Coordinates of C-alpha atoms (C1' of nucleotides) in Angstrom, one line a residue:
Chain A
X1 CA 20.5 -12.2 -4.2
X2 CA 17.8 -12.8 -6.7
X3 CA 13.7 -12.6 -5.6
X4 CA 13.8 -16.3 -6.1
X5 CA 16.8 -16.4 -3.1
X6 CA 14.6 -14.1 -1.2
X7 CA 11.1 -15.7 -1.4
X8 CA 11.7 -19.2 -2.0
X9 CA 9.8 -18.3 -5.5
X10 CA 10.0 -20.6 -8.7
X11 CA 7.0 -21.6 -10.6
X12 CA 4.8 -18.6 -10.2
X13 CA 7.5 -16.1 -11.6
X14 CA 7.8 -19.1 -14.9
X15 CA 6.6 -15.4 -16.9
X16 CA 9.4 -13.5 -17.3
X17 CA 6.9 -10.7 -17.0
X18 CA 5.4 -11.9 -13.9
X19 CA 8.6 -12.2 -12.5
X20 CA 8.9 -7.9 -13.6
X21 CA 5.9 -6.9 -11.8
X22 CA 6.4 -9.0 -8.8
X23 CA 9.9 -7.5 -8.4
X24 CA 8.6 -4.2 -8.9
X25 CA 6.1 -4.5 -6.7
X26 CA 8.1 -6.2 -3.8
X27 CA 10.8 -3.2 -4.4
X28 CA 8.4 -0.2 -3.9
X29 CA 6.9 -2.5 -1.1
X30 CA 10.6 -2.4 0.7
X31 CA 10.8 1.2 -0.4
X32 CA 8.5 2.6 0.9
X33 CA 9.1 0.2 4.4
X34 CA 12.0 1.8 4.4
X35 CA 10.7 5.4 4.3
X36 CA 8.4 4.4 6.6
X37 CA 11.5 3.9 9.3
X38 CA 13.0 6.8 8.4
X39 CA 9.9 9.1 9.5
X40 CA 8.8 7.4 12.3
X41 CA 11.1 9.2 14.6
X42 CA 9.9 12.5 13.2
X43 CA 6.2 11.7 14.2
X44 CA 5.9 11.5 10.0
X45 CA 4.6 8.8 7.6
X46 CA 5.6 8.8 3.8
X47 CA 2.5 10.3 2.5
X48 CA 2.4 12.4 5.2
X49 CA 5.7 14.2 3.6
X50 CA 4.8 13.4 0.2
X51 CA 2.2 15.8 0.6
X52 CA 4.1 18.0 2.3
X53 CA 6.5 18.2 -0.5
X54 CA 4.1 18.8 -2.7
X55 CA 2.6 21.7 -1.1
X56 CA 6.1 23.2 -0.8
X57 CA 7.3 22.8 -4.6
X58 CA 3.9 22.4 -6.6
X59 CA 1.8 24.7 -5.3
X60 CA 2.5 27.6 -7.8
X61 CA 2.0 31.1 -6.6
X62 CA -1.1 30.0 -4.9
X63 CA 0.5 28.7 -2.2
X64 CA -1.6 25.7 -1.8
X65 CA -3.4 23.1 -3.2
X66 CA -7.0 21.9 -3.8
X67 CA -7.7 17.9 -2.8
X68 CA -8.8 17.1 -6.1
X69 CA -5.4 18.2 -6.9
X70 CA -3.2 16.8 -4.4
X71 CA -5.1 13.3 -4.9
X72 CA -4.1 13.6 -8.7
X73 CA -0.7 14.5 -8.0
X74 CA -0.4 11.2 -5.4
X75 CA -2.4 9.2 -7.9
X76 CA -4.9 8.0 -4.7
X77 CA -8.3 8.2 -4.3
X78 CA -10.2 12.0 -3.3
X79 CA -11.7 10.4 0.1
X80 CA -8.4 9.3 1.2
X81 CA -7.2 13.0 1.1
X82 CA -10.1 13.7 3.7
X83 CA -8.8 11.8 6.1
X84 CA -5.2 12.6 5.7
X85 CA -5.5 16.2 5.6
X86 CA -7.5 15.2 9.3
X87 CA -4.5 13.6 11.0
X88 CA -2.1 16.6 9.4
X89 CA -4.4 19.0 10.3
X90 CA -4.7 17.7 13.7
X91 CA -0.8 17.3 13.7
X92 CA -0.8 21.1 12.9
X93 CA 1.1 20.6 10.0
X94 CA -1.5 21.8 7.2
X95 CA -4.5 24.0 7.3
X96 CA -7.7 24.0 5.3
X97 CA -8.6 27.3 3.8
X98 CA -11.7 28.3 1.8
X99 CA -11.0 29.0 -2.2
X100 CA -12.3 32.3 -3.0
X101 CA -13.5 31.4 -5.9
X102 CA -15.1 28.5 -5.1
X103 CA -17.0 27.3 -2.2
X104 CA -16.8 23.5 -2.6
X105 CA -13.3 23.6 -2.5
X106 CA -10.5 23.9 0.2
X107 CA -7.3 24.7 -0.4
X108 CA -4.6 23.0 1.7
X109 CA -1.9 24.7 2.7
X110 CA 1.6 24.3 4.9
X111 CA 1.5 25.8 8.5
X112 CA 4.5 27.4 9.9
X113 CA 5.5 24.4 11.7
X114 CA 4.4 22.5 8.9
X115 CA 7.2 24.2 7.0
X116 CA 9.8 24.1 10.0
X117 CA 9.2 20.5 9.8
X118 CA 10.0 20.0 5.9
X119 CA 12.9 22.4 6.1
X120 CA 14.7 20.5 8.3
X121 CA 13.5 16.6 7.4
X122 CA 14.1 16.9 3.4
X123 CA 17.8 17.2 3.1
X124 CA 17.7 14.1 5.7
X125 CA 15.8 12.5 3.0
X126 CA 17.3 13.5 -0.1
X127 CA 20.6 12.0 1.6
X128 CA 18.5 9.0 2.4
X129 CA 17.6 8.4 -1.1
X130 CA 20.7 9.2 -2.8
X131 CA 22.1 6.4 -0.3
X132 CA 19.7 3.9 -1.7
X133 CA 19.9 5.0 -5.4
X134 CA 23.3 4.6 -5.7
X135 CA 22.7 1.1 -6.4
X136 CA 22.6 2.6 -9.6
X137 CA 24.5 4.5 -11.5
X138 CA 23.0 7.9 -13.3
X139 CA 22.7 6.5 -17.0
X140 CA 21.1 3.3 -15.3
X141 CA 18.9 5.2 -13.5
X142 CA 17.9 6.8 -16.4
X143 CA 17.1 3.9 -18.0
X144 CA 14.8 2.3 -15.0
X145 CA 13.1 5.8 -15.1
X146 CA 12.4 5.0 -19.4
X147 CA 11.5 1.7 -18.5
X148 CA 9.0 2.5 -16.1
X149 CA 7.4 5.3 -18.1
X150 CA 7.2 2.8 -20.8
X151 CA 5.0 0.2 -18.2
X152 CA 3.0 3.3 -16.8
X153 CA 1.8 4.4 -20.4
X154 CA 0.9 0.8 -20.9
X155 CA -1.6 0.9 -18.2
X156 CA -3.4 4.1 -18.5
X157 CA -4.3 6.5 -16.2
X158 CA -4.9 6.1 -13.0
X159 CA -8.1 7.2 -11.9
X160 CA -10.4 5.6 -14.3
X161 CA -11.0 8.1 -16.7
X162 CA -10.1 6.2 -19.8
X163 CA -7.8 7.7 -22.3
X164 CA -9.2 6.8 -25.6
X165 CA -12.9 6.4 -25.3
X166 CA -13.1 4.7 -28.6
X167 CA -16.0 6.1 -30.9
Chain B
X1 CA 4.4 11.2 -21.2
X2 CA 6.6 11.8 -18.3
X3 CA 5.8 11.8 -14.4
X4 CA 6.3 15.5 -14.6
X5 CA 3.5 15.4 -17.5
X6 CA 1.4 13.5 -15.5
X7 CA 1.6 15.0 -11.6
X8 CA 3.1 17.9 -12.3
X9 CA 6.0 17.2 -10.8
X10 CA 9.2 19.5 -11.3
X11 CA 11.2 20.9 -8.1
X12 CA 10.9 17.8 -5.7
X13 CA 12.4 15.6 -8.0
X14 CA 15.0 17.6 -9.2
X15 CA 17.5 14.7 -7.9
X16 CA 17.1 11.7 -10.4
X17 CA 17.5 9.3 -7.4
X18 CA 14.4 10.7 -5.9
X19 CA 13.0 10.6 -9.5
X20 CA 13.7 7.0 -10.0
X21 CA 12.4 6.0 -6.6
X22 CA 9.1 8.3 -6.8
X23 CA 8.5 6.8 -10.5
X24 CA 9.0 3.3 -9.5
X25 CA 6.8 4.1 -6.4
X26 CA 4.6 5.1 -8.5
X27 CA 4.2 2.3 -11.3
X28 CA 3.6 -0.1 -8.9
X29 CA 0.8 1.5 -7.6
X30 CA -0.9 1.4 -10.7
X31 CA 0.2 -1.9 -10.9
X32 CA -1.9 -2.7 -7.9
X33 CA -4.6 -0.6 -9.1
X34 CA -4.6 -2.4 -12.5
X35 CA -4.5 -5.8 -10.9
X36 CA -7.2 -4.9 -8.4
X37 CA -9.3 -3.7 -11.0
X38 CA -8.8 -7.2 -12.6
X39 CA -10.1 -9.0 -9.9
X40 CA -12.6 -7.7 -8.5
X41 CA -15.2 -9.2 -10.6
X42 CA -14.0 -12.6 -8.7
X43 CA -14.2 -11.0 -5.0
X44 CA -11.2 -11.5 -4.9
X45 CA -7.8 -9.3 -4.2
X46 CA -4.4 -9.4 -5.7
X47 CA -3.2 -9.8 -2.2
X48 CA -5.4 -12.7 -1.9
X49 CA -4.5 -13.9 -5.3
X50 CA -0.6 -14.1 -4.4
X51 CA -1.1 -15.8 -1.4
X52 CA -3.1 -18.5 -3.1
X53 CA -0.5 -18.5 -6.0
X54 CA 2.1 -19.3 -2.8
X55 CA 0.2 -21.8 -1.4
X56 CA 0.0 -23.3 -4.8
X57 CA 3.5 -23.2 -5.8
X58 CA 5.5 -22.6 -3.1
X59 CA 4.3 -25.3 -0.5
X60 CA 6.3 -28.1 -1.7
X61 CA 5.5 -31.6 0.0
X62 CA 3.2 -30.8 2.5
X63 CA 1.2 -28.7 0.4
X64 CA 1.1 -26.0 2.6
X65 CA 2.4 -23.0 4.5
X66 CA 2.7 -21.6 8.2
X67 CA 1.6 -18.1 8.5
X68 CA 5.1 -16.5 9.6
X69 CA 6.5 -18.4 6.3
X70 CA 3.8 -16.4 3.9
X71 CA 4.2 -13.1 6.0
X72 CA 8.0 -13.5 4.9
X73 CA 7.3 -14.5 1.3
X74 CA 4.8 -11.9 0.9
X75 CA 6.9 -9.2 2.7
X76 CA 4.3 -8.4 5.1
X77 CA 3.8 -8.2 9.0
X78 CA 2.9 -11.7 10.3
X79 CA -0.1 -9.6 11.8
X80 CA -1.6 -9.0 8.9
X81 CA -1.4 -12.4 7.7
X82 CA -4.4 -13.3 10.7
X83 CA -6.7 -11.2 9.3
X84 CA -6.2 -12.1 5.6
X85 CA -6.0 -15.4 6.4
X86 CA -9.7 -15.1 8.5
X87 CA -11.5 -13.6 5.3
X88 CA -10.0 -16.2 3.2
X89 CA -11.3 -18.7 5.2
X90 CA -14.1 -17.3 5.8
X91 CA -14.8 -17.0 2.0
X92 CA -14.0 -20.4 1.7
X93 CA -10.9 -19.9 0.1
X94 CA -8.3 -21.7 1.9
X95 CA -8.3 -23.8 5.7
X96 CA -6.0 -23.3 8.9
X97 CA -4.6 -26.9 9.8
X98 CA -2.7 -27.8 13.0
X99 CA 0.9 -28.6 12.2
X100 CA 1.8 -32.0 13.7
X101 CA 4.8 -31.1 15.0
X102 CA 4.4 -27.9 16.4
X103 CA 1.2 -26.4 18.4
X104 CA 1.9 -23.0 18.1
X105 CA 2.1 -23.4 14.2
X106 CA -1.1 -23.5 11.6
X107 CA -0.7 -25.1 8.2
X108 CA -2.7 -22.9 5.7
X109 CA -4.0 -25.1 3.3
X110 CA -5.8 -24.8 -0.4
X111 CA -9.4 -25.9 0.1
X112 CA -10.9 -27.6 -3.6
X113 CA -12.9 -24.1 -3.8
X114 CA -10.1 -22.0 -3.9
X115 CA -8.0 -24.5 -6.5
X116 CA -11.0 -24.9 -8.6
X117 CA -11.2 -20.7 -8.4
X118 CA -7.0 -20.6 -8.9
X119 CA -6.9 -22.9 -11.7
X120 CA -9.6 -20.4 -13.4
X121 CA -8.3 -17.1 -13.1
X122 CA -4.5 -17.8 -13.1
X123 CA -4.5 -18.0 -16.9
X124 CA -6.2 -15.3 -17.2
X125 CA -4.2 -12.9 -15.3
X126 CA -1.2 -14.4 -16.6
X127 CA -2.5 -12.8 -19.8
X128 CA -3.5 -9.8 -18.1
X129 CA 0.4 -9.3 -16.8
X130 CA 2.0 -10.5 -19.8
X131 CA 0.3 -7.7 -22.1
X132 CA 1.0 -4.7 -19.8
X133 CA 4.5 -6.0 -19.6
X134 CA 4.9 -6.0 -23.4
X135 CA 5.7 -2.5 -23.2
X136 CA 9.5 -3.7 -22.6
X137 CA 10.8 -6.2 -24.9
X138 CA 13.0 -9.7 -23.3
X139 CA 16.2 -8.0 -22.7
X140 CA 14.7 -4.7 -21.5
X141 CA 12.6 -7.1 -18.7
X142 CA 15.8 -9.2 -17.8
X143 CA 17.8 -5.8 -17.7
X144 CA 14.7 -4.0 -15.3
X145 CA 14.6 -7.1 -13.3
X146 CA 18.2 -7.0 -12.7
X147 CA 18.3 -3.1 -11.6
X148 CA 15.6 -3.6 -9.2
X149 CA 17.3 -6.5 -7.4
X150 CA 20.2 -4.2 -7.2
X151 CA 18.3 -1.6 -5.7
X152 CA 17.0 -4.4 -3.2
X153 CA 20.2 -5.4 -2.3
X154 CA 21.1 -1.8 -1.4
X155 CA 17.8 -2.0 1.2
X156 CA 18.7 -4.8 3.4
X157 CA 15.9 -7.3 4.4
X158 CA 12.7 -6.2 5.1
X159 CA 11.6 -7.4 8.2
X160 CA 13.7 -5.4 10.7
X161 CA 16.5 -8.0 10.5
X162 CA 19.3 -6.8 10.4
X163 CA 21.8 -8.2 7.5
X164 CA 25.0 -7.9 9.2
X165 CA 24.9 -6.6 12.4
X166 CA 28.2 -5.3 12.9
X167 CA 29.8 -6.4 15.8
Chain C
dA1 C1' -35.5 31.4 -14.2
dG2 C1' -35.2 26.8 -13.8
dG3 C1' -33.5 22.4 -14.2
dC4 C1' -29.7 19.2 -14.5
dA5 C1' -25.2 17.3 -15.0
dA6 C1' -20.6 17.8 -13.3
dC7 C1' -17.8 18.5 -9.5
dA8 C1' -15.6 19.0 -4.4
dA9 C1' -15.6 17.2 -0.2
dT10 C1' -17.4 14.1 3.1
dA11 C1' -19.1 9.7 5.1
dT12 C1' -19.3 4.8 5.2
dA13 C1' -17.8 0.0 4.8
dC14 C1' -14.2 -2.6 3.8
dA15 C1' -9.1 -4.6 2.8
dT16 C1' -4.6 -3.9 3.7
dA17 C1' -0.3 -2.2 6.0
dC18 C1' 2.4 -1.1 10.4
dG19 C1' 4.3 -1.7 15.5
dA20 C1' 3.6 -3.1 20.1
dA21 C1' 2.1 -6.1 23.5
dC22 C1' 0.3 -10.7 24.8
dA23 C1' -0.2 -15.9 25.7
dA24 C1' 1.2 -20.4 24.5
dT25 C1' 4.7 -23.1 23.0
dA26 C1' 9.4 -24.5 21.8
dT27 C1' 14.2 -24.4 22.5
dA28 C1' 18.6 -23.1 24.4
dA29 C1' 21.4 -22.3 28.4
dA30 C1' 22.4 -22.7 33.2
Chain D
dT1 C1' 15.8 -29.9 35.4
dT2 C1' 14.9 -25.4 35.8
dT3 C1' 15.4 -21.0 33.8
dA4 C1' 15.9 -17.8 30.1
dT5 C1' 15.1 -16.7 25.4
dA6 C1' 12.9 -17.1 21.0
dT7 C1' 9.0 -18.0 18.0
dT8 C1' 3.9 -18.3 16.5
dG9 C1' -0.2 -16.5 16.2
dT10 C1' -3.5 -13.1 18.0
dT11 C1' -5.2 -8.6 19.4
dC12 C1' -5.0 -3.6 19.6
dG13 C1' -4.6 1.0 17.8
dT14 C1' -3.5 3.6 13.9
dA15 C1' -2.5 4.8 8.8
dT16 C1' -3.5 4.1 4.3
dG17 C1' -6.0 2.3 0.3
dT18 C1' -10.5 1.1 -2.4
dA19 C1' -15.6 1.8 -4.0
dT20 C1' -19.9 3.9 -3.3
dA21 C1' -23.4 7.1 -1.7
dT22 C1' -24.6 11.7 -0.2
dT23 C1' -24.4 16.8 0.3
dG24 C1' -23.6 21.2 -1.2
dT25 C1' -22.0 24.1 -5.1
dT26 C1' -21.2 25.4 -9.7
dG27 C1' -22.2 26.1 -14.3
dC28 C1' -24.3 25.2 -18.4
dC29 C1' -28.4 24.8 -21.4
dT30 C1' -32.9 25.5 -22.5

DNA sequence: AGGCAACAATATACATACGAACAATATAAA
DNA sequence: TTTATATTGTTCGTATGTATATTGTTGCCT
């Protein structure tokens, strides 16, 4: 079923690279719907384990990780790590800790039912993914994964600070 | 450069399913970010831009479209179609109409402000999408294109309804 | 030292997403 | 026809996203 089937779209997708990004976007939009089902029943949102997994596999010996850095790492903006370190802190899922080194910055880290959580929802979602994925095979995935590198680099970076500052 | 360049990713996507989903996740929120970016400077949102690109090209005769049929083609909640729809009419943008044969049904219509605005800045985002997407070549779009909708396909429909509810 | 720019987190106002529950209307079933 | 079910739009509460302004901290440069 194309996106034309789906959405009743002709003219607007005329571009063959309109019709690209709109499919992209419409497939992370479904994606991430998706995700969205599969954590509801754990109390969980995407981002919610997102971050979670990135406090359990990125955070280096440190054990944790500044805002700043987690909203690099998610590519969202710094205040919207404020309030989502709120709700999983109220959750009891992370905790705030002061940096030693560094009084302006907190360091977020897993709880222990934070990490109880995690152990037992990310095989559930690794199966869940590999499900979806299998759409595609492994050299074809490889190949999306090029493509969309190739898209990413052609934006820039994310956060506005420009790449090149010419002169 | 590579998402694990960029995010410092390297454990959580050691499966390249997950790494295929997290990257496409990812594009596509620059994508947003790009495009919102873009049109800002016309208080306007890309959100707001596709529904008025709908209601341009997708509302056949009667030159319009019911809310639940541009939740459906936007992939959205029909709930959140009230509230867009109240700022766009309140910017002037586009007009609720009473469908003649149905009372519970409004038509959302293009006022002459929001054609005169469409026919200005669809060009010029047209250009906008066409150079990002000339990072992939024709047959690399077609092929991407083509990978996503099988990816789609794999999801089921987006709006809770079931495909094939077995038995 | 003293001043000043950069930085981290927060606060605020807004736009967008979701699900759930509701009233009004339409339609199918009895 | 009356009753049951489905659909449309709205409202509510909540989660996520943006940009911007503010506060406190750091660090650099004179």
């Amino acid at each position: 079923m194309t996106l034309e089937d789906e959405l009743g779209l002709q003219k607007p997708v005329a571009l063959l690279g309109h019709k690209a990004l709109l499919s992209m976007c419409y497939t992370a939009s479904r994606l991430r719907k998706k995700a969205g089902e599969f954590f509801r029943p754990f109390t969980l949102t995407d981002v919610q384990f997102n971050l979670m997994m990135l406090l359990k596999h990125q955070s280096g010996n440190k054990k944790g990780l500044s805002q700043v850095q987690l909203s690099n790492m998610m590519l969202v903006n710094r205040a919207n790590i404020t309030s989502l370190v709120d709700r999983m802190e109220t959750a009891g899922l992370v905790a705030r800790t002061p940096a030693p080194s560094d009084r302006r910055t907190n360091i977020i880290k897993l709880t222990t039912r934070g990490k109880k959580l995690l152990e037992r929802v990310e095989p559930m979602y690794a199966r869940e993914v590999e499900g979806i994925m299998a759409a595609l095979k492994e050299p074809e995935q490889k190949k999306l994964i090029a493509m969309l590198e190739k898209i990413r680099s052609n934006i820039g970076d994310s956060n506005g600070k420009k790449k090149a500052p010419k002169t």
